[in-house]
CSV table of C-alpha atoms in Angstrom, one decimal:
chain,number,residue,atom,x,y,z
D,1,UNK,CA,-0.3,-0.5,0.3
D,2,UNK,CA,0.9,3.5,-1.0
D,3,UNK,CA,1.4,5.4,2.6
D,4,UNK,CA,-1.4,7.7,2.4
D,5,UNK,CA,-3.7,4.9,1.7
D,6,UNK,CA,-2.0,2.7,5.5
D,7,UNK,CA,-4.8,5.0,7.3
D,8,UNK,CA,-8.0,3.6,6.0
D,9,UNK,CA,-6.8,0.7,5.1
D,10,UNK,CA,-5.9,-0.9,8.8
D,11,UNK,CA,-8.0,-2.6,9.1
D,12,UNK,CA,-7.5,-5.8,6.1
D,13,UNK,CA,-3.6,-4.9,7.9
D,14,UNK,CA,-4.1,-6.6,11.2
D,15,UNK,CA,-6.3,-9.6,9.2
D,16,UNK,CA,-3.7,-9.8,7.3
D,17,UNK,CA,-1.6,-10.1,9.8
D,18,UNK,CA,-4.3,-12.1,12.2
D,19,UNK,CA,-3.9,-15.3,8.9
D,20,UNK,CA,0.2,-14.5,8.6
D,21,UNK,CA,0.4,-15.3,13.3
D,22,UNK,CA,-1.7,-18.2,11.9
D,23,UNK,CA,1.1,-20.2,9.1
D,24,UNK,CA,3.2,-20.2,11.8
D,25,UNK,CA,4.9,-16.3,10.9
D,26,UNK,CA,6.8,-15.0,13.8
D,27,UNK,CA,9.0,-12.0,15.2
D,28,UNK,CA,6.5,-10.2,12.7
D,29,UNK,CA,6.7,-6.4,12.1
D,30,UNK,CA,3.9,-3.9,10.7
D,31,UNK,CA,3.8,0.1,9.1
D,32,UNK,CA,0.7,0.0,12.8
D,33,UNK,CA,0.6,0.6,16.0
D,34,UNK,CA,0.9,-2.1,18.6
D,35,UNK,CA,4.7,-3.7,16.6
D,36,UNK,CA,8.4,-3.1,15.0
D,37,UNK,CA,8.1,0.3,12.4
D,38,UNK,CA,10.1,-2.1,9.6
D,39,UNK,CA,13.4,-0.7,7.9
D,40,UNK,CA,12.5,2.5,5.7
D,41,UNK,CA,14.6,2.2,2.3
D,42,UNK,CA,14.9,5.9,0.6
D,43,UNK,CA,15.2,6.0,-3.1
D,44,UNK,CA,15.9,9.3,-4.2
D,45,UNK,CA,15.4,10.1,-7.6
D,46,UNK,CA,14.8,13.1,-10.0
D,47,UNK,CA,15.4,16.0,-7.2
D,48,UNK,CA,13.2,14.6,-5.0
D,49,UNK,CA,13.4,11.5,-2.0
D,50,UNK,CA,11.0,8.8,-1.7
D,51,UNK,CA,10.4,6.7,1.4
D,52,UNK,CA,9.9,2.4,0.9
D,53,UNK,CA,9.0,1.0,4.0
D,54,UNK,CA,7.3,-2.5,3.2
D,55,UNK,CA,3.3,-3.0,5.0
D,56,UNK,CA,4.3,-5.9,6.4
D,57,UNK,CA,7.7,-8.2,7.1
D,58,UNK,CA,8.0,-11.7,9.3
D,59,UNK,CA,10.5,-14.4,9.1
D,60,UNK,CA,9.1,-18.6,9.3
D,61,UNK,CA,11.8,-21.0,9.4
D,62,UNK,CA,14.5,-18.6,9.9
D,63,UNK,CA,14.1,-17.1,6.6
D,64,UNK,CA,12.6,-13.4,6.1
D,65,UNK,CA,9.3,-12.3,4.5
D,66,UNK,CA,8.1,-9.5,2.7
D,67,UNK,CA,4.6,-8.2,2.7
D,68,UNK,CA,2.4,-6.4,0.1
D,69,UNK,CA,-0.7,-5.8,0.9
D,70,UNK,CA,-3.0,-4.8,-2.6
D,71,UNK,CA,-5.1,-2.9,-2.6
D,72,UNK,CA,-6.8,-0.6,-5.0
D,73,UNK,CA,-5.2,2.8,-5.2
D,74,UNK,CA,-4.8,5.7,-6.8
D,75,UNK,CA,-1.2,6.0,-7.6
D,76,UNK,CA,-0.2,2.1,-9.4
D,77,UNK,CA,2.6,3.8,-11.0
D,78,UNK,CA,4.5,4.6,-7.2
D,79,UNK,CA,3.1,0.1,-6.5
D,80,UNK,CA,5.0,-0.8,-9.1
D,81,UNK,CA,7.9,1.2,-8.3
D,82,UNK,CA,7.2,0.0,-4.2
D,83,UNK,CA,6.1,-3.4,-5.5
D,84,UNK,CA,10.4,-3.7,-7.9
D,85,UNK,CA,12.6,-2.1,-5.1
D,86,UNK,CA,10.8,-5.3,-3.0
D,87,UNK,CA,11.2,-7.7,-5.7
D,88,UNK,CA,14.8,-7.2,-5.9
D,89,UNK,CA,15.1,-6.5,-2.6
D,90,UNK,CA,14.3,-9.8,-1.4
D,91,UNK,CA,16.0,-12.0,-4.3
D,92,UNK,CA,19.6,-9.8,-3.4
D,93,UNK,CA,19.1,-11.3,0.5
D,94,UNK,CA,18.1,-14.3,-0.3
D,95,UNK,CA,14.5,-13.8,1.3
D,96,UNK,CA,11.0,-13.8,-0.1
D,97,UNK,CA,8.6,-11.1,-1.4
D,98,UNK,CA,4.6,-11.8,-1.3
D,99,UNK,CA,1.4,-9.9,-2.2
D,100,UNK,CA,-1.7,-10.7,0.2
D,101,UNK,CA,-4.9,-9.6,-1.8
D,102,UNK,CA,-8.7,-9.9,-0.9
D,103,UNK,CA,-11.9,-10.3,-2.4
D,104,UNK,CA,-12.7,-7.3,-5.3
D,105,UNK,CA,-8.4,-6.3,-5.6
D,106,UNK,CA,-7.8,-10.0,-7.3
D,107,UNK,CA,-7.8,-7.9,-11.1
D,108,UNK,CA,-6.3,-5.1,-10.0
D,109,UNK,CA,-3.4,-7.2,-8.7
D,110,UNK,CA,-3.0,-9.9,-11.1
D,111,UNK,CA,-3.0,-6.0,-14.4
D,112,UNK,CA,-0.3,-4.5,-11.8
D,113,UNK,CA,2.0,-7.7,-11.7
D,114,UNK,CA,2.0,-9.4,-15.4
D,115,UNK,CA,2.8,-4.5,-15.9
D,116,UNK,CA,5.5,-5.1,-14.2
D,117,UNK,CA,6.6,-8.4,-15.5
D,118,UNK,CA,5.6,-10.0,-11.9
D,119,UNK,CA,3.7,-12.7,-13.1
D,120,UNK,CA,5.1,-15.7,-11.4
D,121,UNK,CA,4.2,-14.4,-7.7
D,122,UNK,CA,1.0,-15.9,-6.7
D,123,UNK,CA,-0.7,-13.5,-4.5
D,124,UNK,CA,-2.5,-14.4,-0.8
D,125,UNK,CA,-6.1,-14.3,-1.9
D,126,UNK,CA,-7.1,-13.2,2.4
């Protein structure tokens, strides 16, 4: 999610965290109250700085996972940039990158993944 949309979608973020806890993820960090905030990365370009913070970071079986919540967005370009960055970062460090989505947002998510050539990613549907 883009930072502007996080406050509007706190409920789905909590639902996603509960799903991850139920499936055995530990040491969960999320960009919301009650959880540690995941490490942010600063992207410099075109005279402006963009801060990229994964929605959820968790560990399972000793491997780190980055999770992004995919909901319809007013800023799909910014979202694509964030996903590509997190995918590259996770592959560099032998981690995993997953996308979580929900009913009503599947087509948007699939189109976004195809646009940035990540169609091999299968979104987690909650």
